[in-house]
Each structure stands twice: as C-alpha cells, then as structure tokens.
PDB file of C-alpha atoms and ligand atoms in Angstrom:
ATOM      1  CA  UNK G   1       9.559  14.443   3.201  1.00 97.00           C
ATOM      2  CA  UNK G   2       7.738  11.700   1.568  1.00 98.00           C
ATOM      3  CA  UNK G   3       7.956   8.860   2.619  1.00 98.00           C
ATOM      4  CA  UNK G   4       8.179   5.842   0.256  1.00 98.00           C
ATOM      5  CA  UNK G   5       7.282   1.212   1.319  1.00 98.00           C
ATOM      6  CA  UNK G   6       7.357  -1.094  -1.251  1.00 97.00           C
ATOM      7  CA  UNK G   7       7.783  -4.668   0.281  1.00 96.00           C
ATOM      8  CA  UNK G   8       9.656  -6.325  -2.322  1.00 94.00           C
ATOM      9  CA  UNK G   9      12.565  -5.770  -4.232  1.00 93.00           C
ATOM     10  CA  UNK G  10      10.478  -5.279  -7.532  1.00 90.00           C
ATOM     11  CA  UNK G  11       8.414  -3.052  -6.155  1.00 89.00           C
ATOM     12  CA  UNK G  12      11.139  -0.683  -5.111  1.00 94.00           C
ATOM     13  CA  UNK G  13      14.016  -0.945  -7.637  1.00 95.00           C
ATOM     14  CA  UNK G  14      12.763   1.286 -10.436  1.00 95.00           C
ATOM     15  CA  UNK G  15      11.782   4.134  -8.045  1.00 96.00           C
ATOM     16  CA  UNK G  16      15.237   3.852  -6.733  1.00 95.00           C
ATOM     17  CA  UNK G  17      16.607   4.102 -10.394  1.00 95.00           C
ATOM     18  CA  UNK G  18      14.711   7.105 -10.695  1.00 95.00           C
ATOM     19  CA  UNK G  19      16.286   9.193  -7.834  1.00 97.00           C
ATOM     20  CA  UNK G  20      19.206  11.592  -7.418  1.00 97.00           C
ATOM     21  CA  UNK G  21      19.794   9.817  -4.480  1.00 97.00           C
ATOM     22  CA  UNK G  22      21.564  11.608  -1.552  1.00 97.00           C
ATOM     23  CA  UNK G  23      22.342   9.322   1.366  1.00 97.00           C
ATOM     24  CA  UNK G  24      21.843   5.318   1.767  1.00 98.00           C
ATOM     25  CA  UNK G  25      21.331   4.267   5.857  1.00 98.00           C
ATOM     26  CA  UNK G  26      20.577   1.346   7.209  1.00 98.00           C
ATOM     27  CA  UNK G  27      18.276   1.023  10.082  1.00 98.00           C
ATOM     28  CA  UNK G  28      16.252  -2.150  11.087  1.00 98.00           C
ATOM     29  CA  UNK G  29      18.037  -4.154   7.994  1.00 98.00           C
ATOM     30  CA  UNK G  30      16.615  -2.379   5.875  1.00 98.00           C
ATOM     31  CA  UNK G  31      18.181  -0.025   2.808  1.00 97.00           C
ATOM     32  CA  UNK G  32      16.655   3.986   3.711  1.00 98.00           C
ATOM     33  CA  UNK G  33      17.597   5.561   0.145  1.00 98.00           C
ATOM     34  CA  UNK G  34      17.079   9.746   0.671  1.00 98.00           C
ATOM     35  CA  UNK G  35      16.750  12.049  -2.035  1.00 98.00           C
ATOM     36  CA  UNK G  36      14.782  13.242  -4.958  1.00 98.00           C
ATOM     37  CA  UNK G  37      12.715  12.045  -6.827  1.00 97.00           C
ATOM     38  CA  UNK G  38      10.274  13.535  -9.457  1.00 96.00           C
ATOM     39  CA  UNK G  39      11.286  17.079  -8.277  1.00 95.00           C
ATOM     40  CA  UNK G  40      10.696  16.132  -4.205  1.00 97.00           C
ATOM     41  CA  UNK G  41      12.326  15.255  -1.543  1.00 97.00           C
ATOM     42  CA  UNK G  42      11.923  11.030  -0.972  1.00 98.00           C
ATOM     43  CA  UNK G  43      12.835   8.812   1.446  1.00 98.00           C
ATOM     44  CA  UNK G  44      12.640   5.468  -1.018  1.00 98.00           C
ATOM     45  CA  UNK G  45      12.992   1.677   1.317  1.00 98.00           C
ATOM     46  CA  UNK G  46      11.563  -1.732   1.281  1.00 98.00           C
ATOM     47  CA  UNK G  47      10.487  -2.687   4.477  1.00 98.00           C
ATOM     48  CA  UNK G  48       9.903  -6.463   4.003  1.00 98.00           C
ATOM     49  CA  UNK G  49       7.145  -9.100   3.364  1.00 98.00           C
ATOM     50  CA  UNK G  50       4.145  -8.718   5.986  1.00 98.00           C
ATOM     51  CA  UNK G  51       2.779  -6.688   8.697  1.00 98.00           C
ATOM     52  CA  UNK G  52       5.183  -6.412  11.333  1.00 98.00           C
ATOM     53  CA  UNK G  53       8.484  -5.040   8.133  1.00 98.00           C
ATOM     54  CA  UNK G  54       5.209  -1.767   7.552  1.00 98.00           C
ATOM     55  CA  UNK G  55       5.059  -1.227  11.222  1.00 98.00           C
ATOM     56  CA  UNK G  56       8.751  -0.633  12.013  1.00 98.00           C
ATOM     57  CA  UNK G  57       9.639   0.774   8.213  1.00 98.00           C
ATOM     58  CA  UNK G  58       6.881   3.702   9.242  1.00 98.00           C
ATOM     59  CA  UNK G  59       7.453   4.641  12.099  1.00 98.00           C
ATOM     60  CA  UNK G  60      11.706   4.566  11.148  1.00 98.00           C
ATOM     61  CA  UNK G  61      10.314   6.968   8.162  1.00 98.00           C
ATOM     62  CA  UNK G  62       7.925   8.873  10.522  1.00 98.00           C
ATOM     63  CA  UNK G  63      10.526   8.863  13.439  1.00 98.00           C
ATOM     64  CA  UNK G  64      14.424   8.856  11.984  1.00 98.00           C
ATOM     65  CA  UNK G  65      13.523  11.131   8.154  1.00 98.00           C
ATOM     66  CA  UNK G  66      11.072  13.079   9.444  1.00 98.00           C
ATOM     67  CA  UNK G  67       8.438  12.100   6.602  1.00 98.00           C
ATOM     68  CA  UNK G  68       5.561  14.139   6.582  1.00 97.00           C
ATOM     69  CA  UNK G  69       4.014  11.414   4.284  1.00 98.00           C
ATOM     70  CA  UNK G  70       3.467   7.746   3.848  1.00 98.00           C
ATOM     71  CA  UNK G  71       2.939   6.514   0.859  1.00 98.00           C
ATOM     72  CA  UNK G  72       2.685   1.995   0.304  1.00 98.00           C
ATOM     73  CA  UNK G  73       3.338   1.006  -3.284  1.00 97.00           C
ATOM     74  CA  UNK G  74       2.811  -2.228  -4.468  1.00 96.00           C
ATOM     75  CA  UNK G  75       0.644  -4.968  -5.719  1.00 97.00           C
ATOM     76  CA  UNK G  76      -2.446  -6.652  -4.434  1.00 97.00           C
ATOM     77  CA  UNK G  77      -5.312  -9.346  -4.484  1.00 98.00           C
ATOM     78  CA  UNK G  78      -8.913  -8.313  -6.065  1.00 98.00           C
ATOM     79  CA  UNK G  79     -11.047  -8.568  -4.213  1.00 98.00           C
ATOM     80  CA  UNK G  80     -13.585  -6.591  -5.271  1.00 97.00           C
ATOM     81  CA  UNK G  81     -15.928  -8.402  -8.322  1.00 96.00           C
ATOM     82  CA  UNK G  82     -15.391  -5.586 -10.663  1.00 97.00           C
ATOM     83  CA  UNK G  83     -11.846  -5.676 -10.637  1.00 97.00           C
ATOM     84  CA  UNK G  84      -9.271  -6.900 -13.141  1.00 97.00           C
ATOM     85  CA  UNK G  85      -5.692  -8.211 -12.665  1.00 97.00           C
ATOM     86  CA  UNK G  86      -3.674  -4.361 -14.108  1.00 97.00           C
ATOM     87  CA  UNK G  87      -6.323  -2.379 -11.851  1.00 97.00           C
ATOM     88  CA  UNK G  88      -5.614   0.154  -9.385  1.00 98.00           C
ATOM     89  CA  UNK G  89      -6.723   0.734  -5.445  1.00 98.00           C
ATOM     90  CA  UNK G  90      -6.839   3.235  -3.941  1.00 98.00           C
ATOM     91  CA  UNK G  91      -6.328   2.951   0.098  1.00 98.00           C
ATOM     92  CA  UNK G  92     -10.251   4.835   1.504  1.00 98.00           C
ATOM     93  CA  UNK G  93      -9.262   3.221   4.724  1.00 98.00           C
ATOM     94  CA  UNK G  94      -6.972  -0.666   5.287  1.00 98.00           C
ATOM     95  CA  UNK G  95      -7.779  -2.605   8.209  1.00 98.00           C
ATOM     96  CA  UNK G  96      -5.685  -5.514  10.162  1.00 98.00           C
ATOM     97  CA  UNK G  97      -8.206  -8.470   8.638  1.00 98.00           C
ATOM     98  CA  UNK G  98      -5.950 -10.931  11.099  1.00 98.00           C
ATOM     99  CA  UNK G  99      -6.434  -9.417  14.220  1.00 98.00           C
ATOM    100  CA  UNK G 100      -9.502 -10.616  16.251  1.00 98.00           C
ATOM    101  CA  UNK G 101     -10.157 -10.239  20.278  1.00 98.00           C
ATOM    102  CA  UNK G 102     -14.043 -10.707  18.900  1.00 98.00           C
ATOM    103  CA  UNK G 103     -14.043 -13.262  22.107  1.00 98.00           C
ATOM    104  CA  UNK G 104     -13.365  -9.605  24.597  1.00 97.00           C
ATOM    105  CA  UNK G 105     -16.361  -8.294  21.973  1.00 97.00           C
ATOM    106  CA  UNK G 106     -14.495  -6.263  19.901  1.00 98.00           C
ATOM    107  CA  UNK G 107     -15.794  -6.693  16.536  1.00 98.00           C
ATOM    108  CA  UNK G 108     -13.339  -8.697  13.936  1.00 98.00           C
ATOM    109  CA  UNK G 109     -10.646  -6.121  12.610  1.00 98.00           C
ATOM    110  CA  UNK G 110     -10.035  -3.657  15.657  1.00 98.00           C
ATOM    111  CA  UNK G 111      -6.428  -3.212  17.321  1.00 98.00           C
ATOM    112  CA  UNK G 112      -8.053  -2.977  21.411  1.00 98.00           C
ATOM    113  CA  UNK G 113      -7.812  -0.230  23.273  1.00 96.00           C
ATOM    114  CA  UNK G 114      -7.734   1.841  19.663  1.00 98.00           C
ATOM    115  CA  UNK G 115      -9.648   5.005  19.129  1.00 97.00           C
ATOM    116  CA  UNK G 116      -9.934   3.354  15.244  1.00 98.00           C
ATOM    117  CA  UNK G 117     -11.206   0.328  13.115  1.00 98.00           C
ATOM    118  CA  UNK G 118      -9.860   1.045   9.814  1.00 98.00           C
ATOM    119  CA  UNK G 119      -7.121   3.280   9.981  1.00 98.00           C
ATOM    120  CA  UNK G 120      -8.571   6.272   7.649  1.00 98.00           C
ATOM    121  CA  UNK G 121      -6.105   7.528   4.558  1.00 98.00           C
ATOM    122  CA  UNK G 122      -5.868  10.874   3.822  1.00 98.00           C
ATOM    123  CA  UNK G 123      -8.743  12.784   1.077  1.00 98.00           C
ATOM    124  CA  UNK G 124      -6.017  14.882  -0.170  1.00 97.00           C
ATOM    125  CA  UNK G 125      -3.445  12.023  -0.772  1.00 97.00           C
ATOM    126  CA  UNK G 126      -5.984   9.483  -2.600  1.00 98.00           C
ATOM    127  CA  UNK G 127      -7.097  12.527  -4.468  1.00 97.00           C
ATOM    128  CA  UNK G 128      -3.824  13.590  -5.957  1.00 97.00           C
ATOM    129  CA  UNK G 129      -3.648   8.992  -6.491  1.00 98.00           C
ATOM    130  CA  UNK G 130      -6.764   8.795  -8.173  1.00 97.00           C
ATOM    131  CA  UNK G 131      -6.051  12.024 -11.217  1.00 97.00           C
ATOM    132  CA  UNK G 132      -2.374  10.108 -10.863  1.00 97.00           C
ATOM    133  CA  UNK G 133      -2.998   6.619 -12.398  1.00 98.00           C
ATOM    134  CA  UNK G 134      -6.116   8.130 -14.495  1.00 97.00           C
ATOM    135  CA  UNK G 135      -2.722   9.705 -16.023  1.00 97.00           C
ATOM    136  CA  UNK G 136      -0.240   7.181 -15.681  1.00 97.00           C
ATOM    137  CA  UNK G 137      -2.027   4.727 -16.675  1.00 97.00           C
ATOM    138  CA  UNK G 138      -5.230   5.283 -18.743  1.00 97.00           C
ATOM    139  CA  UNK G 139      -6.023   2.012 -20.232  1.00 96.00           C
ATOM    140  CA  UNK G 140      -6.695   0.133 -16.596  1.00 97.00           C
ATOM    141  CA  UNK G 141     -10.046   1.174 -13.835  1.00 98.00           C
ATOM    142  CA  UNK G 142      -9.062   3.012 -10.251  1.00 98.00           C
ATOM    143  CA  UNK G 143     -11.484   1.675  -7.907  1.00 98.00           C
ATOM    144  CA  UNK G 144     -10.380   3.408  -3.937  1.00 98.00           C
ATOM    145  CA  UNK G 145     -11.456   1.515  -0.964  1.00 98.00           C
ATOM    146  CA  UNK G 146     -10.713  -0.370   1.603  1.00 98.00           C
ATOM    147  CA  UNK G 147      -7.745  -2.686   2.220  1.00 98.00           C
ATOM    148  CA  UNK G 148      -7.872  -5.293   4.311  1.00 98.00           C
ATOM    149  CA  UNK G 149      -4.165  -6.946   5.222  1.00 98.00           C
ATOM    150  CA  UNK G 150      -2.792  -9.724   7.291  1.00 98.00           C
ATOM    151  CA  UNK G 151       0.253 -11.624   7.669  1.00 98.00           C
ATOM    152  CA  UNK G 152      -1.505 -14.193   5.103  1.00 97.00           C
ATOM    153  CA  UNK G 153      -1.117 -14.647   1.194  1.00 98.00           C
ATOM    154  CA  UNK G 154      -4.918 -14.645  -0.160  1.00 98.00           C
ATOM    155  CA  UNK G 155      -6.044 -18.018  -2.114  1.00 98.00           C
ATOM    156  CA  UNK G 156      -9.643 -19.201  -1.874  1.00 97.00           C
ATOM    157  CA  UNK G 157     -12.910 -18.368  -2.529  1.00 97.00           C
ATOM    158  CA  UNK G 158     -14.242 -18.708   0.605  1.00 98.00           C
ATOM    159  CA  UNK G 159     -11.153 -16.810   2.674  1.00 98.00           C
ATOM    160  CA  UNK G 160     -11.658 -14.456  -0.437  1.00 98.00           C
ATOM    161  CA  UNK G 161     -15.579 -14.083   0.400  1.00 98.00           C
ATOM    162  CA  UNK G 162     -15.177 -13.675   4.211  1.00 98.00           C
ATOM    163  CA  UNK G 163     -12.987 -10.644   3.263  1.00 98.00           C
ATOM    164  CA  UNK G 164     -15.669  -9.825   1.568  1.00 98.00           C
ATOM    165  CA  UNK G 165     -17.977 -10.185   3.495  1.00 98.00           C
ATOM    166  CA  UNK G 166     -16.825  -9.546   6.963  1.00 98.00           C
ATOM    167  CA  UNK G 167     -14.716  -6.367   5.851  1.00 98.00           C
ATOM    168  CA  UNK G 168     -15.880  -5.223   3.180  1.00 98.00           C
ATOM    169  CA  UNK G 169     -12.348  -5.205   1.420  1.00 98.00           C
ATOM    170  CA  UNK G 170     -11.674  -4.249  -1.772  1.00 98.00           C
ATOM    171  CA  UNK G 171      -8.062  -5.632  -1.858  1.00 98.00           C
ATOM    172  CA  UNK G 172      -6.161  -7.821  -0.004  1.00 98.00           C
ATOM    173  CA  UNK G 173      -1.895  -7.768   0.651  1.00 98.00           C
ATOM    174  CA  UNK G 174       0.170  -7.661   3.567  1.00 98.00           C
ATOM    175  CA  UNK G 175       1.626  -4.176   5.054  1.00 98.00           C
ATOM    176  CA  UNK G 176      -0.606  -1.548   4.025  1.00 98.00           C
ATOM    177  CA  UNK G 177      -2.474  -1.346   7.725  1.00 98.00           C
ATOM    178  CA  UNK G 178       0.659  -1.305   9.229  1.00 98.00           C
ATOM    179  CA  UNK G 179       2.292   1.578   7.344  1.00 98.00           C
ATOM    180  CA  UNK G 180      -1.297   3.254   8.078  1.00 98.00           C
ATOM    181  CA  UNK G 181      -1.103   2.477  11.794  1.00 98.00           C
ATOM    182  CA  UNK G 182       2.106   3.933  11.248  1.00 98.00           C
ATOM    183  CA  UNK G 183       1.004   6.514  10.469  1.00 98.00           C
ATOM    184  CA  UNK G 184      -2.005   6.513  12.800  1.00 98.00           C
ATOM    185  CA  UNK G 185       0.089   6.782  15.996  1.00 98.00           C
ATOM    186  CA  UNK G 186       2.552   9.153  14.565  1.00 98.00           C
ATOM    187  CA  UNK G 187      -0.183  11.243  13.175  1.00 98.00           C
ATOM    188  CA  UNK G 188       0.965  11.591   9.601  1.00 98.00           C
ATOM    189  CA  UNK G 189      -1.494  11.386   6.204  1.00 98.00           C
ATOM    190  CA  UNK G 190      -0.813   8.112   4.237  1.00 98.00           C
ATOM    191  CA  UNK G 191      -2.162   5.482   1.459  1.00 98.00           C
ATOM    192  CA  UNK G 192      -1.499   2.934  -0.227  1.00 98.00           C
ATOM    193  CA  UNK G 193      -1.626   2.410  -4.095  1.00 98.00           C
ATOM    194  CA  UNK G 194      -1.819  -0.759  -5.128  1.00 97.00           C
ATOM    195  CA  UNK G 195      -2.477  -2.771  -8.522  1.00 97.00           C
ATOM    196  CA  UNK G 196      -3.438  -5.898  -8.853  1.00 97.00           C
ATOM    197  CA  UNK G 197      -1.742  -9.390  -9.304  1.00 97.00           C
ATOM    198  CA  UNK G 198      -4.524 -11.993  -9.058  1.00 97.00           C
ATOM    199  CA  UNK G 199      -7.801 -12.082  -7.299  1.00 97.00           C
ATOM    200  CA  UNK G 200      -7.281 -14.273  -4.422  1.00 98.00           C
ATOM    201  CA  UNK G 201      -8.990 -17.233  -5.667  1.00 97.00           C
ATOM    202  CA  UNK G 202      -7.455 -21.094  -6.012  1.00 96.00           C
ATOM    203  CA  UNK G 203      -5.386 -18.977  -9.293  1.00 95.00           C
ATOM    204  CA  UNK G 204      -4.085 -16.558  -6.941  1.00 96.00           C
ATOM    205  CA  UNK G 205      -0.462 -18.840  -6.800  1.00 95.00           C
ATOM    206  CA  UNK G 206      -0.637 -18.719 -10.343  1.00 93.00           C
ATOM    207  CA  UNK G 207      -1.317 -15.425 -11.975  1.00 92.00           C
ATOM    208  CA  UNK G 208       1.004 -14.119  -8.842  1.00 92.00           C
ATOM    209  CA  UNK G 209       3.962 -14.861 -10.755  1.00 93.00           C
ATOM    210  CA  UNK G 210       2.521 -13.800 -13.954  1.00 92.00           C
ATOM    211  CA  UNK G 211       1.471 -10.798 -13.789  1.00 91.00           C
ATOM    212  CA  UNK G 212       3.471 -10.031 -10.816  1.00 92.00           C
ATOM    213  CA  UNK G 213       5.890  -7.717 -13.419  1.00 94.00           C
ATOM    214  CA  UNK G 214       2.822  -6.059 -15.010  1.00 94.00           C
ATOM    215  CA  UNK G 215       1.183  -4.577 -11.747  1.00 94.00           C
ATOM    216  CA  UNK G 216       4.464  -2.962 -10.099  1.00 94.00           C
ATOM    217  CA  UNK G 217       4.645  -1.577 -13.596  1.00 95.00           C
ATOM    218  CA  UNK G 218       2.067   0.626 -12.809  1.00 96.00           C
ATOM    219  CA  UNK G 219       2.217   1.694  -9.566  1.00 96.00           C
ATOM    220  CA  UNK G 220       5.585   2.633  -9.966  1.00 96.00           C
ATOM    221  CA  UNK G 221       4.319   4.535 -13.349  1.00 97.00           C
ATOM    222  CA  UNK G 222       1.504   5.942 -10.856  1.00 98.00           C
ATOM    223  CA  UNK G 223       3.688   7.304  -8.611  1.00 97.00           C
ATOM    224  CA  UNK G 224       6.565   8.576 -11.053  1.00 97.00           C
ATOM    225  CA  UNK G 225       3.323  11.079 -11.619  1.00 97.00           C
ATOM    226  CA  UNK G 226       1.722  11.872  -7.998  1.00 97.00           C
ATOM    227  CA  UNK G 227       5.398  13.097  -7.876  1.00 97.00           C
ATOM    228  CA  UNK G 228       6.137  14.426 -10.451  1.00 96.00           C
ATOM    229  CA  UNK G 229       2.571  17.297 -10.069  1.00 93.00           C
ATOM    230  CA  UNK G 230       2.939  16.771  -6.422  1.00 93.00           C
ATOM    231  CA  UNK G 231       2.866  20.839  -6.409  1.00 79.00           C
ATOM    232  CA  UNK G 232      -0.562  20.628  -8.669  1.00 71.00           C
ATOM    233  CA  UNK G 233      -4.180  19.619  -8.088  1.00 57.00           C
ATOM    234  CA  UNK G 234      -6.142  19.870 -10.871  1.00 52.00           C
TER     235      UNK G 234
HETATM  236  N1  ADE V 301       0.279  -9.995  -2.376  1.00 96.69           N
HETATM  237  C1  ADE V 301      -1.065 -10.014  -3.924  1.00 96.69           C
HETATM  238  N2  ADE V 301      -1.661 -10.781  -3.985  1.00 96.69           N
HETATM  239  C2  ADE V 301      -2.156 -10.973  -3.061  1.00 96.69           C
HETATM  240  C3  ADE V 301      -2.994 -12.643  -2.349  1.00 96.69           C
HETATM  241  N3  ADE V 301      -3.430 -12.240  -2.624  1.00 96.69           N
HETATM  242  N4  ADE V 301      -2.876 -12.066  -0.525  1.00 96.69           N
HETATM  243  C4  ADE V 301      -2.406 -11.422   0.541  1.00 96.69           C
HETATM  244  N5  ADE V 301      -1.332 -10.833  -0.574  1.00 96.69           N
HETATM  245  C5  ADE V 301      -1.007 -10.315  -1.495  1.00 96.69           C
END
C-alpha cells in the first residue's frame, strides 16, 4: 500500500477525486482515504501544515494502515539558483533545518542521538519519481536534491542563503523531514516530490498564492504518472 501525504486540501483534493474510495477513516483529526489510485492500493491524506502534523500522519500510515511506502507531495520554495517557479524537486534526502543542538556540538539539523543527519530517500523511488516527472511534465526541469524542512515560511534572501550554505538545501518546505523521519523510524522507504511555488525570497509571499495552483498541478500529474507506471521501471 502506498501512503500519499499532502499538507493542504488543495494538494490532495485532485488525487482524492481520482480515487476509487473503499473506506475513509478519521484518525487524529485527519481524514484518510483508502482505495485504488491509478491502479494501485493507496491511502491519500491531508496531514495539515508543519512537521508535527506530518510526523503524526506518517506514523499513522505506517502503523495503522501498514503503508509499504510514503510519498509526500506538494509545493516548496526554491533555494538553488537554477530552479525556476514550477520546476520539480525530488528528495535525495531531507533534514530539519530548524533543529539546533549545536550548543552540545551537534551539527545544525542533527536530531540529537539519532544515527542519521539527513534522512535518505529510497533510490528506486527517486528514479521512479524522476522518470514520471519527465514524462508527465516535460516542459519543466527536474532536480534531485536535499529538501530542508522547518516550521517556518521562508521569505528572505538571508535565510535562503543560510539554508543553502549551512545545509546545501535544494528547496525548503514545512513537512518533508517529518515524514522522512516517520519513514526512517518505521523502516519504510519514502520520497518527497515538490513543485516550486516561490523562490523563498522577499517576493515569496506574493509568488506563493500566484503560482500555488500551477505548482500543485505539476505535483498531481507526477503522482498520477508514477502510480500509473508503478509496475514498470524503464
Ligand atoms: N512552501 C512553499 N514555499 C515555501 C517557503 N518559501 N517556505 C516554506 N515552505 C514553503
């Protein structure tokens, strides 16, 4: 079973409309839609915004629904200079940019006493997502890189520079690492796919509502293509 998580209603509504729904369950105030999506057994859910919601949601998918795979879909702010609004970023790995126990000598982003700094996404899922995006959205660029996550909407050049220099972030958002951590703790593979709605700079609060719909449409097309070709890896 494939667990698909989007933070906001807009990010999951189209996928839920596509589904043949067998069952809906409300757990922890989240509505889980279980059924078939593009030929695959799936559960689609809106987690709500932020890392805590995302982690709780990922854990429920793993423990209550027995998800074999977690996919986090949605939008993000671009950090890398080559990324344009609308482009797709697929996670190589993900970390919490707002985790900071450097007072004890840990590198920023490190969850103290965990044996990993950035949670690695699964290679095969990365490949599948990359190919699916190239087929579904041939007019945009596909990047594979580090997703940096924090409970913060980033809209300044200074913060953006920091996220690039300290963490090597490719894009910034507010849920991915929470889902990655839930997947890591439950030993299931995950990948994050995020289309860029803004550049996380001083224009971000204006760009975000302007380009949100377009970016979401790209992520939805990628997911449909990825699930539709699940059996194949060409
Ligand atoms: N999601 C989309 N754009 C974002 C940004 N600039 N910061 C955090 N999360 C985002």
